[in-house]
PDB file of C-alpha atoms in Angstrom:
ATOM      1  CA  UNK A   1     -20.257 -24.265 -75.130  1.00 54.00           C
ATOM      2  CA  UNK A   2     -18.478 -21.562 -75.165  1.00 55.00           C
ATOM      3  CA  UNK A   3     -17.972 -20.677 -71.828  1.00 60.00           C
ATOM      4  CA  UNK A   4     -17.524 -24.588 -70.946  1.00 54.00           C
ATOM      5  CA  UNK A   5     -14.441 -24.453 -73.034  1.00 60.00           C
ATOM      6  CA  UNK A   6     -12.740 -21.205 -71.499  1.00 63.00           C
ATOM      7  CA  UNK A   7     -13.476 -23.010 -67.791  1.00 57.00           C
ATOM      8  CA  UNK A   8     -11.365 -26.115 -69.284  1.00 60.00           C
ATOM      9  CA  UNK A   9      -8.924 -23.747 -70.314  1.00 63.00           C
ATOM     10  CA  UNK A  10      -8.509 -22.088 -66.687  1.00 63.00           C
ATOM     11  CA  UNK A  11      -8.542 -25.227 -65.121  1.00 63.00           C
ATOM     12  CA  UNK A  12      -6.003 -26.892 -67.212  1.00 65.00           C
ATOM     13  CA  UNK A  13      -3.924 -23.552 -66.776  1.00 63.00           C
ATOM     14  CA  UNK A  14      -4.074 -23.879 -62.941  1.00 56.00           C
ATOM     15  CA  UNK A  15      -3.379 -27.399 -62.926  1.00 57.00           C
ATOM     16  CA  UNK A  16       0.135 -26.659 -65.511  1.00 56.00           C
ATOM     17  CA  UNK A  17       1.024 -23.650 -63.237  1.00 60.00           C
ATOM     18  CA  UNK A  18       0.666 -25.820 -60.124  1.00 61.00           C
ATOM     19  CA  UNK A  19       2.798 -28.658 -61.836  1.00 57.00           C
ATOM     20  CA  UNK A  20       5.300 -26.287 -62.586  1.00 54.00           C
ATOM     21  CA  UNK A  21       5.177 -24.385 -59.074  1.00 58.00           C
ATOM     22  CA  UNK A  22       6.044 -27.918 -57.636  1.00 57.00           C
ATOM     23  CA  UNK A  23       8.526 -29.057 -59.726  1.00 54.00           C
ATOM     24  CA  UNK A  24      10.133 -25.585 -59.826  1.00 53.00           C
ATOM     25  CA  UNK A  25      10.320 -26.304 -55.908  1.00 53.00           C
ATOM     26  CA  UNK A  26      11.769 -29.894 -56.138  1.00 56.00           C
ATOM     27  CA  UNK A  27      14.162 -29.307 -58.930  1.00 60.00           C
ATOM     28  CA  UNK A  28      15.932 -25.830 -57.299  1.00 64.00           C
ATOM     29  CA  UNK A  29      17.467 -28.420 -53.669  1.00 68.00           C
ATOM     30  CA  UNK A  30      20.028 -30.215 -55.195  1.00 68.00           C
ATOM     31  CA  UNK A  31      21.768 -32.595 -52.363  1.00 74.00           C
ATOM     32  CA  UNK A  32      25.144 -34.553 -52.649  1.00 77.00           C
ATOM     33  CA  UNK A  33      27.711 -36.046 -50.745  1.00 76.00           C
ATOM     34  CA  UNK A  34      30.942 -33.273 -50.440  1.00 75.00           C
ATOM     35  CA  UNK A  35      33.997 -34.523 -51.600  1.00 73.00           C
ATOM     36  CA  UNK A  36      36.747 -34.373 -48.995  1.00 72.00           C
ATOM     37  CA  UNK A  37      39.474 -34.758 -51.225  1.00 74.00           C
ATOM     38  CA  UNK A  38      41.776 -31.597 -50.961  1.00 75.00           C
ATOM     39  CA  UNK A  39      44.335 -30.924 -54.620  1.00 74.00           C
ATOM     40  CA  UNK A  40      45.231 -27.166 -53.923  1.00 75.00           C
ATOM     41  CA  UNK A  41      48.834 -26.816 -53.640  1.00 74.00           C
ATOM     42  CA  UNK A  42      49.902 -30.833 -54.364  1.00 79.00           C
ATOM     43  CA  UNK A  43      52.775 -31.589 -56.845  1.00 81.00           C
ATOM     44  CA  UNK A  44      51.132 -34.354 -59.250  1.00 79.00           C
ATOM     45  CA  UNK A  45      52.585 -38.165 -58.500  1.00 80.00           C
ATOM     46  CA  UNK A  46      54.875 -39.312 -61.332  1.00 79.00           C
ATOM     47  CA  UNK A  47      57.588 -42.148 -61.668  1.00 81.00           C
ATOM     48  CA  UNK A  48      60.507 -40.964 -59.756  1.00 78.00           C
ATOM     49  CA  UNK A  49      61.273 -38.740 -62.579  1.00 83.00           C
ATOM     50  CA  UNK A  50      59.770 -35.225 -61.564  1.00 86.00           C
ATOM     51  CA  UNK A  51      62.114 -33.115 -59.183  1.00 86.00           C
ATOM     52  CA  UNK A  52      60.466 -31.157 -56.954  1.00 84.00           C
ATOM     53  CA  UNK A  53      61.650 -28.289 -54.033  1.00 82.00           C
ATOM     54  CA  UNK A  54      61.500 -28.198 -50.732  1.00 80.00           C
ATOM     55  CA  UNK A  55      58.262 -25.797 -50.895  1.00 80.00           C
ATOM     56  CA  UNK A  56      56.955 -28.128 -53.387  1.00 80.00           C
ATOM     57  CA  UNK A  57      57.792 -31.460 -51.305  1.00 82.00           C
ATOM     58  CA  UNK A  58      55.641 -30.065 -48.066  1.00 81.00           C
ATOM     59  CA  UNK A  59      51.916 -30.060 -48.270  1.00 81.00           C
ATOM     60  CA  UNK A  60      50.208 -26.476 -47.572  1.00 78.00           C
ATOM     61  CA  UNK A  61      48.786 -27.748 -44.309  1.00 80.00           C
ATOM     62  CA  UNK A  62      52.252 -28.397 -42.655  1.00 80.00           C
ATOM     63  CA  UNK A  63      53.071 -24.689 -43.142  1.00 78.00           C
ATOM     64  CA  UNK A  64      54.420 -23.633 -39.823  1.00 77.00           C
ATOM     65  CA  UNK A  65      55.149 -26.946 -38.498  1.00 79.00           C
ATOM     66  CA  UNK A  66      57.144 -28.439 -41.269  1.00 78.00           C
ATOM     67  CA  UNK A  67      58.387 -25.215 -43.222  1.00 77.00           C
ATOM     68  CA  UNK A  68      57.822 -21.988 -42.594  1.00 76.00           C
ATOM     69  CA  UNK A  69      55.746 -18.835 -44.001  1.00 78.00           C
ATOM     70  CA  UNK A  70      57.414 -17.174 -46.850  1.00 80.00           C
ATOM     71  CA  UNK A  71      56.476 -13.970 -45.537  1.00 81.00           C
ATOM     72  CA  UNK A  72      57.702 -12.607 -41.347  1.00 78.00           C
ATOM     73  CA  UNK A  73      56.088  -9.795 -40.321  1.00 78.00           C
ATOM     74  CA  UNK A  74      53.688  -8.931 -37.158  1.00 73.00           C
ATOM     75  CA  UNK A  75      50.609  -8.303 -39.117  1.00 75.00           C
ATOM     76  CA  UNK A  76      49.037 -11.679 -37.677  1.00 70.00           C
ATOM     77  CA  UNK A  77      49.574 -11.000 -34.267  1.00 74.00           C
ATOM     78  CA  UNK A  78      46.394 -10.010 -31.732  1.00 77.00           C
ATOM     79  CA  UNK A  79      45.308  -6.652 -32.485  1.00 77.00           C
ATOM     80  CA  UNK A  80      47.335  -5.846 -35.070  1.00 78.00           C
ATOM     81  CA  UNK A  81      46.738  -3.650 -38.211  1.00 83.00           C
ATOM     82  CA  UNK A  82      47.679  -3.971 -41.426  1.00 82.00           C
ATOM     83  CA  UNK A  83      47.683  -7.282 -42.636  1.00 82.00           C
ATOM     84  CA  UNK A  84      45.940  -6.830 -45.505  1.00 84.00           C
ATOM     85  CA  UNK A  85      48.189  -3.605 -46.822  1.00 88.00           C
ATOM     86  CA  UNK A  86      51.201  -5.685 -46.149  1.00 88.00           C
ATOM     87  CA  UNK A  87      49.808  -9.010 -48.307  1.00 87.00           C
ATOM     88  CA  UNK A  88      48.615  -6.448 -51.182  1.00 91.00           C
ATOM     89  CA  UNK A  89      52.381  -5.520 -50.576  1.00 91.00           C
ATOM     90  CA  UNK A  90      53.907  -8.763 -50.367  1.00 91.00           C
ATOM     91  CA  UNK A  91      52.099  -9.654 -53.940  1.00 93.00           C
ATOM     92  CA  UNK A  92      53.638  -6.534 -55.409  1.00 95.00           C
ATOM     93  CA  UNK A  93      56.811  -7.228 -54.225  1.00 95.00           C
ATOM     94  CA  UNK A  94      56.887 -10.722 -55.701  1.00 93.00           C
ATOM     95  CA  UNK A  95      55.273  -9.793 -59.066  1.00 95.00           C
ATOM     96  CA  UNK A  96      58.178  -6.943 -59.587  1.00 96.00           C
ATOM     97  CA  UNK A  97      61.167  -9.633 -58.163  1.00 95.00           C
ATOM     98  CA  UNK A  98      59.698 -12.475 -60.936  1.00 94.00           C
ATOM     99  CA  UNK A  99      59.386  -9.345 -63.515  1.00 94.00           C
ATOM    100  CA  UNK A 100      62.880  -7.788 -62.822  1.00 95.00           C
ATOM    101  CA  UNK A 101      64.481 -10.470 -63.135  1.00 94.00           C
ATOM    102  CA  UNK A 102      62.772 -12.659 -65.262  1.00 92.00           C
ATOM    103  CA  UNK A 103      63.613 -16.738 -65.231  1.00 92.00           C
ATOM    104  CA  UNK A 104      65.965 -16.305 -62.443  1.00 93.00           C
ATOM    105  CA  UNK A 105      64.178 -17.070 -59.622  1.00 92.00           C
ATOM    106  CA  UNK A 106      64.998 -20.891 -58.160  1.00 91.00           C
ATOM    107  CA  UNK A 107      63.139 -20.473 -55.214  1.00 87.00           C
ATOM    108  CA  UNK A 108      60.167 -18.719 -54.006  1.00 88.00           C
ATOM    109  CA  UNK A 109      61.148 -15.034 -52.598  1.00 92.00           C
ATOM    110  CA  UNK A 110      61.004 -14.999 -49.026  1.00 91.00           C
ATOM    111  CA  UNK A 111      60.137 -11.537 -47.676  1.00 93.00           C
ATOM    112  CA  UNK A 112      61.221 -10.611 -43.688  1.00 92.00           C
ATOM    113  CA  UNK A 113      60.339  -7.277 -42.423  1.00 90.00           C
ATOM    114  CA  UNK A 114      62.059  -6.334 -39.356  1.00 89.00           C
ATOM    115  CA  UNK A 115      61.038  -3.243 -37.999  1.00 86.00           C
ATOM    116  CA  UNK A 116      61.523  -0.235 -41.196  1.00 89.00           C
ATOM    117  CA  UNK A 117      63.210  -2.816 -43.191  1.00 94.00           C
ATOM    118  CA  UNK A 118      62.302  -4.877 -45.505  1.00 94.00           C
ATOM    119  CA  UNK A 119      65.174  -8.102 -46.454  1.00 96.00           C
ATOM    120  CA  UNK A 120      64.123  -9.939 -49.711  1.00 95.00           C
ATOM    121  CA  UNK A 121      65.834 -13.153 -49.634  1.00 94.00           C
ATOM    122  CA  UNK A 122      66.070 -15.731 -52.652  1.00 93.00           C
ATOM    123  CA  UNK A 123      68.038 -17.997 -54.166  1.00 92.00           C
ATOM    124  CA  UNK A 124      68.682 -17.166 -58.127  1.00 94.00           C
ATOM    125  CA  UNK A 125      69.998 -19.045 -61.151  1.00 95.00           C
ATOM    126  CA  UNK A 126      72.941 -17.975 -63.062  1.00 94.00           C
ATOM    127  CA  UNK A 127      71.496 -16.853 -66.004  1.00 93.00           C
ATOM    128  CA  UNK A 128      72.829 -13.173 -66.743  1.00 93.00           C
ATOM    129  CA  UNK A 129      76.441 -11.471 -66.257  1.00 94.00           C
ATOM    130  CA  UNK A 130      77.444 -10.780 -62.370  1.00 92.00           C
ATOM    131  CA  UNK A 131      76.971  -6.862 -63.271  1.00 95.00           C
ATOM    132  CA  UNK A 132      73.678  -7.635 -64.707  1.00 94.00           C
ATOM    133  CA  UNK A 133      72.645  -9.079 -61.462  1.00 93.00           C
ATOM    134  CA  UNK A 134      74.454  -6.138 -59.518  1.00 94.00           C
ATOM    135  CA  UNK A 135      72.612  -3.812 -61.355  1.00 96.00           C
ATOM    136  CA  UNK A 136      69.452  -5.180 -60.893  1.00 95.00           C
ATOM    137  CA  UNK A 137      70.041  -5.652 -57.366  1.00 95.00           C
ATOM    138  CA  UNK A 138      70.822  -1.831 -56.741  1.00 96.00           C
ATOM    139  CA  UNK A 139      67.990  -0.903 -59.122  1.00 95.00           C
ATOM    140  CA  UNK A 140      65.468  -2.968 -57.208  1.00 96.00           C
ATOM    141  CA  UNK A 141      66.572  -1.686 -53.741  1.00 96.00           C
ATOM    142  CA  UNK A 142      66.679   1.938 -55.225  1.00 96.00           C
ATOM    143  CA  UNK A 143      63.357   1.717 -56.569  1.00 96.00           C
ATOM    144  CA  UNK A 144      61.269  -0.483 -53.985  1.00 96.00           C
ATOM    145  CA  UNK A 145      62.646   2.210 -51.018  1.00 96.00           C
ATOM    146  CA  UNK A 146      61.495   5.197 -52.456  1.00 96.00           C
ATOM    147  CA  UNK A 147      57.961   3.613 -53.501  1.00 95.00           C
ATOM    148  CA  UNK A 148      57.581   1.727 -49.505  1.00 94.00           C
ATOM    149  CA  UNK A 149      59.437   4.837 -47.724  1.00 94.00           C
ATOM    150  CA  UNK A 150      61.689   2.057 -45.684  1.00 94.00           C
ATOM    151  CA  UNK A 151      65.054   0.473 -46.644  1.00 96.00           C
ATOM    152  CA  UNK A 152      64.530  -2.842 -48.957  1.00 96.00           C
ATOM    153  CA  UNK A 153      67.558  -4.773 -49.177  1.00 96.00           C
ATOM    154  CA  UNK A 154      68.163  -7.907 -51.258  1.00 96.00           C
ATOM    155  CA  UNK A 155      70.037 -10.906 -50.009  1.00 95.00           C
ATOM    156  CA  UNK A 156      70.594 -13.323 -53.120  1.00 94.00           C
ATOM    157  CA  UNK A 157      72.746 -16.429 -53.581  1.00 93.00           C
ATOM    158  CA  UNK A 158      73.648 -17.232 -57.344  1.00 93.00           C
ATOM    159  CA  UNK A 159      73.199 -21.196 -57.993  1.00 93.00           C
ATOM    160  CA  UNK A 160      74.388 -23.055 -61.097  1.00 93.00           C
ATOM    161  CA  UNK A 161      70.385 -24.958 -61.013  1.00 91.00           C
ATOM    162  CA  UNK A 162      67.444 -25.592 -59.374  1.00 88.00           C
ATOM    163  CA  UNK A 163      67.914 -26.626 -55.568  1.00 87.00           C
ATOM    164  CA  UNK A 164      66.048 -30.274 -55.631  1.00 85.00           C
ATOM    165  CA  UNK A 165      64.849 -31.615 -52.847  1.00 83.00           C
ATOM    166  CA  UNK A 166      63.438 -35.383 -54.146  1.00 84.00           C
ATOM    167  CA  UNK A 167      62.279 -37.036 -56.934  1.00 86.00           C
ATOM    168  CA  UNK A 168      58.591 -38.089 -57.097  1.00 84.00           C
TER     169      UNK A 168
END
């Protein structure tokens, strides 16, 4: 009797292990229609009451036909190097403009590099004393040459408020 019960045992063990090896295999190929409906980079719809910039007006997909790349250099072109040193770059650049001076910025920075150089170009809001923003002009350059070994120069344009394209 014994031994009758410990061969129901093993089969009903094989049986449960082959139920689970099956389902295991069934439940692990999940399939689902993709969703083709691209949000990165959109400016949410409201009632005509949201102003928006020029960046924020032009969908990320018309970026060199519509408006251009915030950053010129020739690290894109055929056989190039450096790309990727000059975007970890470009980040740095923008993260010490936005931190330097801090709820000034109106626009997004645009960076040109033209052969040593580098030009940062942006529009700002009038939000400290002119020799405040000379200061921080000169200290910027100052610092961002000796750190990238080239001459950085800043070109900003002082604006009362936000530049607004349109309303959505």
């Amino acid at each position: 009797m014994a031994s009758l019960r410990s061969l129901h045992h093993i089969q009903s063990t094989l049986l449960a292990t082959r139920i689970l090896s099956q389902s295991a295999c069934i439940q692990t190929l999940h399939t689902s229609v993709p969703l083709q409906k691209v949000k990165a980079g959109r400016v949410k719809i409201s009632k005509g009451e949201k102003p928006i910039t020029y960046e924020q007006a032009n969908f990320p997909f018309t970026i060199g036909v519509k408006k251009n790349w915030n950053s010129h250099h020739t690290g894109n072109l055929k056989d190039e190097e450096g790309a990727a040193e000059r975007a970890l770059e470009d980040f740095f650049l923008r993260k010490f403009i936005e931190g330097t001076f801090h709820q000034c910025l109106a626009t997004d920075l645009i960076i040109k590099r033209r052969g040593n150089q580098i030009f940062l170009v942006s529009l700002m809001l009038r939000r400290l004393a002119p020799q405040k923003f000379y200061f921080l002009i000169g200290y910027t350059e100052e610092l961002l040459s000796h750190w990238f070994k080239c001459p950085v120069k800043m070109e900003v344009q002082i604006v009362d408020e936000r530049p607004i394209y349109k309303w959505i």
